[in-house]
């Protein structure tokens, strides 16, 4: 399981020697106090490390180089307690490869009206020290997050925490490996993309394998391993007698367990963080992996169907961002619509591969026919998803750039039971409504595959897109279709011209 406490963010404070050693001692003392509070905050899932106050270009440069080479460092939180002349920061920021957050705060929350003097003013200069630092960030056209407010306020700590979650996901992508079993589904456009460009800009690497490579590993799984895993299925899920030992469908459950163990062993051995499958390439497999994919996603792996490696990477990133937050993350697909006067809705599902982390109740284990793929009836988990606000996100290769588009949705209970639908599912109302949301999604080129989550927010995804340097588009209750179309046109122009900036 993922543990974000393995990561650390460095808290760096800028100042200068102009004010004398006593002031610098106070600056360091205040910074340590802020670090202590942030580190203990329930909103911030990573370690917050205090770093010595920076007062020279050489010290700043060395710190930035150190951050680059520190494996567990996901980025910097930078604060200018006093005035820190920003030319000192140019060399270091030019070399910095990690994300950074500009924390525009100050130690005191209020002005001490009856006691304020020039000593106080010299010490507490964030109001203009951070503006100097802000200028150099803008002058150097650096991607960064700016958070403004007092460090004791919970909403400010939450903003910082959301940024650290995105930074964890970004760090997780760097050098990540994604396994593709088989190729993309034939003739599908949106699941294609430039894997070289993705590695250059986004940091992860996509490896292709024939399904036979996976089958070799599956065939090495012992009967004892299968029996042990099957018993855990029956302990965790509802299952009919037909699936139990001696039942007519028991062998299918065993085959699903064999696939899960083999797939898990393959991913572990190769240190993969995400993977894809496709129903058009199942040679040597007795059934399409369903239950195996659901359970691997539950344990933090990213997944994309039909060879969709971009969505597999996105689901993994969203899994990382959501660690410790209730709600869950899953691969998802917009499947069919419900046009009705009481409210237009989307039924989301897939053939089999929806993560149980979003289940409203105890999933039901089933072996049922699947009218695609040409293999034996696969085992899968069936459930309805939780009701409540959620987000659907899609990452796209637009040719000259990557685009991340997201839609806020409200998951609702079904209008009636779905006794014949043999897959896990979620029913939702997109914001602002289906007609405008779907039109905006289509104008943006959003895919039918998405990362779906109750725990990841638009702010997480915005922060993540900023770190990656990719376009972000949000469809929510404030979306007006014509304004959204203008944003698309402006973005096309911006990203074309930005290559020359």
PDB file of C-alpha atoms in Angstrom, residues 139-289:
ATOM      1  CA  UNK A 139      10.140  36.951 -14.722  1.00  0.00           C
ATOM      2  CA  UNK A 140      11.638  33.457 -15.070  1.00  0.00           C
ATOM      3  CA  UNK A 141       8.221  32.085 -16.131  1.00  0.00           C
ATOM      4  CA  UNK A 142       8.366  29.347 -13.503  1.00  0.00           C
ATOM      5  CA  UNK A 143       5.471  27.024 -12.806  1.00  0.00           C
ATOM      6  CA  UNK A 144       4.684  27.314  -9.113  1.00  0.00           C
ATOM      7  CA  UNK A 145       1.786  27.343  -6.688  1.00  0.00           C
ATOM      8  CA  UNK A 146       1.040  30.499  -4.685  1.00  0.00           C
ATOM      9  CA  UNK A 147      -0.797  30.109  -1.370  1.00  0.00           C
ATOM     10  CA  UNK A 148      -1.742  33.272   0.547  1.00  0.00           C
ATOM     11  CA  UNK A 149      -2.877  33.347   4.157  1.00  0.00           C
ATOM     12  CA  UNK A 150      -1.830  32.760   7.743  1.00  0.00           C
ATOM     13  CA  UNK A 151      -0.107  29.469   8.449  1.00  0.00           C
ATOM     14  CA  UNK A 152      -2.368  28.616  11.420  1.00  0.00           C
ATOM     15  CA  UNK A 153      -5.554  28.726   9.330  1.00  0.00           C
ATOM     16  CA  UNK A 154      -6.911  25.282   8.460  1.00  0.00           C
ATOM     17  CA  UNK A 155      -7.980  26.215   4.952  1.00  0.00           C
ATOM     18  CA  UNK A 156      -4.431  27.415   4.244  1.00  0.00           C
ATOM     19  CA  UNK A 157      -2.975  24.179   5.593  1.00  0.00           C
ATOM     20  CA  UNK A 158      -5.473  22.334   3.393  1.00  0.00           C
ATOM     21  CA  UNK A 159      -4.283  24.252   0.320  1.00  0.00           C
ATOM     22  CA  UNK A 160      -0.678  23.364   1.134  1.00  0.00           C
ATOM     23  CA  UNK A 161      -1.678  19.742   1.729  1.00  0.00           C
ATOM     24  CA  UNK A 162      -3.494  19.512  -1.600  1.00  0.00           C
ATOM     25  CA  UNK A 163      -0.378  20.770  -3.342  1.00  0.00           C
ATOM     26  CA  UNK A 164       1.812  18.205  -1.561  1.00  0.00           C
ATOM     27  CA  UNK A 165      -0.524  15.412  -2.692  1.00  0.00           C
ATOM     28  CA  UNK A 166      -0.134  16.519  -6.294  1.00  0.00           C
ATOM     29  CA  UNK A 167       3.627  16.757  -5.776  1.00  0.00           C
ATOM     30  CA  UNK A 168       3.663  13.174  -4.456  1.00  0.00           C
ATOM     31  CA  UNK A 169       1.872  12.000  -7.591  1.00  0.00           C
ATOM     32  CA  UNK A 170       4.299  13.946  -9.760  1.00  0.00           C
ATOM     33  CA  UNK A 171       7.279  12.416  -7.938  1.00  0.00           C
ATOM     34  CA  UNK A 172       5.700   8.975  -8.331  1.00  0.00           C
ATOM     35  CA  UNK A 173       5.485   9.463 -12.110  1.00  0.00           C
ATOM     36  CA  UNK A 174       9.194  10.234 -12.452  1.00  0.00           C
ATOM     37  CA  UNK A 175      10.800   7.024 -13.650  1.00  0.00           C
ATOM     38  CA  UNK A 176       7.566   5.060 -13.237  1.00  0.00           C
ATOM     39  CA  UNK A 177       7.060   2.007 -15.447  1.00  0.00           C
ATOM     40  CA  UNK A 178       3.770   1.111 -17.116  1.00  0.00           C
ATOM     41  CA  UNK A 179       3.242  -2.375 -18.590  1.00  0.00           C
ATOM     42  CA  UNK A 180       1.119  -2.815 -21.707  1.00  0.00           C
ATOM     43  CA  UNK A 181      -0.082  -6.346 -22.382  1.00  0.00           C
ATOM     44  CA  UNK A 182      -0.894  -6.351 -26.060  1.00  0.00           C
ATOM     45  CA  UNK A 183      -1.407  -3.200 -28.083  1.00  0.00           C
ATOM     46  CA  UNK A 184      -4.151  -0.610 -28.246  1.00  0.00           C
ATOM     47  CA  UNK A 185      -7.597  -1.662 -29.341  1.00  0.00           C
ATOM     48  CA  UNK A 186      -7.510  -1.567 -33.118  1.00  0.00           C
ATOM     49  CA  UNK A 187      -8.700   1.585 -34.902  1.00  0.00           C
ATOM     50  CA  UNK A 188      -9.266   3.539 -31.671  1.00  0.00           C
ATOM     51  CA  UNK A 189      -7.826   7.069 -31.782  1.00  0.00           C
ATOM     52  CA  UNK A 190      -7.981   8.507 -28.267  1.00  0.00           C
ATOM     53  CA  UNK A 191      -5.995   5.723 -26.590  1.00  0.00           C
ATOM     54  CA  UNK A 192      -3.043   6.376 -28.903  1.00  0.00           C
ATOM     55  CA  UNK A 193      -0.311   8.881 -28.090  1.00  0.00           C
ATOM     56  CA  UNK A 194       3.361   9.745 -28.237  1.00  0.00           C
ATOM     57  CA  UNK A 195       5.093   7.598 -25.621  1.00  0.00           C
ATOM     58  CA  UNK A 196       8.442   9.294 -26.201  1.00  0.00           C
ATOM     59  CA  UNK A 197       6.948  12.732 -25.610  1.00  0.00           C
ATOM     60  CA  UNK A 198       5.190  11.412 -22.511  1.00  0.00           C
ATOM     61  CA  UNK A 199       8.470  10.161 -21.083  1.00  0.00           C
ATOM     62  CA  UNK A 200      10.228  13.432 -21.892  1.00  0.00           C
ATOM     63  CA  UNK A 201       7.551  15.688 -20.404  1.00  0.00           C
ATOM     64  CA  UNK A 202       5.729  13.521 -17.861  1.00  0.00           C
ATOM     65  CA  UNK A 203       8.524  11.267 -16.654  1.00  0.00           C
ATOM     66  CA  UNK A 204       7.067   7.759 -16.933  1.00  0.00           C
ATOM     67  CA  UNK A 205       8.069   4.990 -19.329  1.00  0.00           C
ATOM     68  CA  UNK A 206       5.700   2.649 -21.187  1.00  0.00           C
ATOM     69  CA  UNK A 207       6.807  -0.941 -21.856  1.00  0.00           C
ATOM     70  CA  UNK A 208       5.045  -3.289 -24.269  1.00  0.00           C
ATOM     71  CA  UNK A 209       4.718  -7.049 -23.700  1.00  0.00           C
ATOM     72  CA  UNK A 210       3.111  -9.846 -25.602  1.00  0.00           C
ATOM     73  CA  UNK A 211       0.348 -11.565 -23.672  1.00  0.00           C
ATOM     74  CA  UNK A 212       2.456 -14.717 -23.870  1.00  0.00           C
ATOM     75  CA  UNK A 213       4.998 -13.079 -21.547  1.00  0.00           C
ATOM     76  CA  UNK A 214       2.265 -12.772 -18.939  1.00  0.00           C
ATOM     77  CA  UNK A 215       0.918 -16.269 -19.586  1.00  0.00           C
ATOM     78  CA  UNK A 216       4.341 -17.767 -18.804  1.00  0.00           C
ATOM     79  CA  UNK A 217       4.203 -16.204 -15.340  1.00  0.00           C
ATOM     80  CA  UNK A 218       0.575 -17.228 -14.810  1.00  0.00           C
ATOM     81  CA  UNK A 219       1.380 -20.842 -15.680  1.00  0.00           C
ATOM     82  CA  UNK A 220       3.961 -20.964 -12.871  1.00  0.00           C
ATOM     83  CA  UNK A 221       1.355 -20.229 -10.176  1.00  0.00           C
ATOM     84  CA  UNK A 222       0.880 -23.184  -7.814  1.00  0.00           C
ATOM     85  CA  UNK A 223      -2.436 -24.768  -6.869  1.00  0.00           C
ATOM     86  CA  UNK A 224      -1.759 -23.978  -3.218  1.00  0.00           C
ATOM     87  CA  UNK A 225      -1.426 -20.269  -4.047  1.00  0.00           C
ATOM     88  CA  UNK A 226      -4.683 -20.387  -6.012  1.00  0.00           C
ATOM     89  CA  UNK A 227      -6.571 -22.173  -3.229  1.00  0.00           C
ATOM     90  CA  UNK A 228      -5.356 -19.666  -0.653  1.00  0.00           C
ATOM     91  CA  UNK A 229      -6.421 -16.659  -2.735  1.00  0.00           C
ATOM     92  CA  UNK A 230      -9.798 -18.175  -3.627  1.00  0.00           C
ATOM     93  CA  UNK A 231     -10.548 -18.652   0.057  1.00  0.00           C
ATOM     94  CA  UNK A 232      -9.746 -14.987   0.660  1.00  0.00           C
ATOM     95  CA  UNK A 233     -12.270 -14.106  -2.054  1.00  0.00           C
ATOM     96  CA  UNK A 234     -14.976 -15.978  -0.187  1.00  0.00           C
ATOM     97  CA  UNK A 235     -13.956 -14.273   3.061  1.00  0.00           C
ATOM     98  CA  UNK A 236     -14.148 -10.793   1.534  1.00  0.00           C
ATOM     99  CA  UNK A 237     -17.065 -10.939  -0.896  1.00  0.00           C
ATOM    100  CA  UNK A 238     -20.549 -12.283  -1.250  1.00  0.00           C
ATOM    101  CA  UNK A 239     -20.567 -15.433  -3.404  1.00  0.00           C
ATOM    102  CA  UNK A 240     -23.219 -17.949  -4.417  1.00  0.00           C
ATOM    103  CA  UNK A 241     -22.872 -21.696  -3.856  1.00  0.00           C
ATOM    104  CA  UNK A 242     -22.126 -22.150  -7.573  1.00  0.00           C
ATOM    105  CA  UNK A 243     -18.784 -20.433  -7.019  1.00  0.00           C
ATOM    106  CA  UNK A 244     -17.855 -22.384  -3.897  1.00  0.00           C
ATOM    107  CA  UNK A 245     -15.810 -25.593  -3.794  1.00  0.00           C
ATOM    108  CA  UNK A 246     -17.701 -28.227  -5.805  1.00  0.00           C
ATOM    109  CA  UNK A 247     -19.902 -25.649  -7.526  1.00  0.00           C
ATOM    110  CA  UNK A 248     -20.270 -25.518 -11.298  1.00  0.00           C
ATOM    111  CA  UNK A 249     -18.439 -22.172 -11.563  1.00  0.00           C
ATOM    112  CA  UNK A 250     -15.688 -22.824  -9.017  1.00  0.00           C
ATOM    113  CA  UNK A 251     -13.044 -23.522 -11.659  1.00  0.00           C
ATOM    114  CA  UNK A 252     -13.686 -20.118 -13.210  1.00  0.00           C
ATOM    115  CA  UNK A 253     -13.022 -18.456  -9.862  1.00  0.00           C
ATOM    116  CA  UNK A 254      -9.804 -20.473  -9.570  1.00  0.00           C
ATOM    117  CA  UNK A 255      -8.725 -19.340 -13.018  1.00  0.00           C
ATOM    118  CA  UNK A 256      -9.406 -15.721 -12.070  1.00  0.00           C
ATOM    119  CA  UNK A 257      -7.261 -16.172  -8.977  1.00  0.00           C
ATOM    120  CA  UNK A 258      -4.466 -17.718 -11.050  1.00  0.00           C
ATOM    121  CA  UNK A 259      -4.540 -14.707 -13.372  1.00  0.00           C
ATOM    122  CA  UNK A 260      -4.442 -12.295 -10.420  1.00  0.00           C
ATOM    123  CA  UNK A 261      -1.446 -13.991  -8.823  1.00  0.00           C
ATOM    124  CA  UNK A 262       0.445 -14.165 -12.117  1.00  0.00           C
ATOM    125  CA  UNK A 263      -0.352 -10.575 -13.039  1.00  0.00           C
ATOM    126  CA  UNK A 264       0.615  -9.357  -9.574  1.00  0.00           C
ATOM    127  CA  UNK A 265       3.890 -11.323  -9.712  1.00  0.00           C
ATOM    128  CA  UNK A 266       4.694  -9.882 -13.142  1.00  0.00           C
ATOM    129  CA  UNK A 267       4.071  -6.296 -12.023  1.00  0.00           C
ATOM    130  CA  UNK A 268       6.043  -6.703  -8.819  1.00  0.00           C
ATOM    131  CA  UNK A 269       9.008  -8.324 -10.553  1.00  0.00           C
ATOM    132  CA  UNK A 270       9.183  -5.473 -13.069  1.00  0.00           C
ATOM    133  CA  UNK A 271       8.492  -2.724 -10.507  1.00  0.00           C
ATOM    134  CA  UNK A 272       5.501  -1.505 -12.522  1.00  0.00           C
ATOM    135  CA  UNK A 273       3.032   1.027 -11.136  1.00  0.00           C
ATOM    136  CA  UNK A 274       0.324   0.744 -13.786  1.00  0.00           C
ATOM    137  CA  UNK A 275      -0.715  -1.537 -16.614  1.00  0.00           C
ATOM    138  CA  UNK A 276      -3.103  -2.037 -19.510  1.00  0.00           C
ATOM    139  CA  UNK A 277      -4.885  -4.964 -21.106  1.00  0.00           C
ATOM    140  CA  UNK A 278      -7.059  -5.323 -24.189  1.00  0.00           C
ATOM    141  CA  UNK A 279      -9.833  -7.796 -24.958  1.00  0.00           C
ATOM    142  CA  UNK A 280      -8.535  -8.035 -28.553  1.00  0.00           C
ATOM    143  CA  UNK A 281      -5.319  -9.711 -27.400  1.00  0.00           C
ATOM    144  CA  UNK A 282      -5.987 -12.540 -24.925  1.00  0.00           C
ATOM    145  CA  UNK A 283      -3.979 -15.339 -26.551  1.00  0.00           C
ATOM    146  CA  UNK A 284      -3.183 -17.938 -23.899  1.00  0.00           C
ATOM    147  CA  UNK A 285      -5.534 -16.478 -21.275  1.00  0.00           C
ATOM    148  CA  UNK A 286      -8.676 -18.439 -20.499  1.00  0.00           C
ATOM    149  CA  UNK A 287     -10.682 -15.356 -19.533  1.00  0.00           C
ATOM    150  CA  UNK A 288     -10.415 -11.602 -19.711  1.00  0.00           C
ATOM    151  CA  UNK A 289      -8.790 -10.316 -16.503  1.00  0.00           C
TER     152      UNK A 289
END
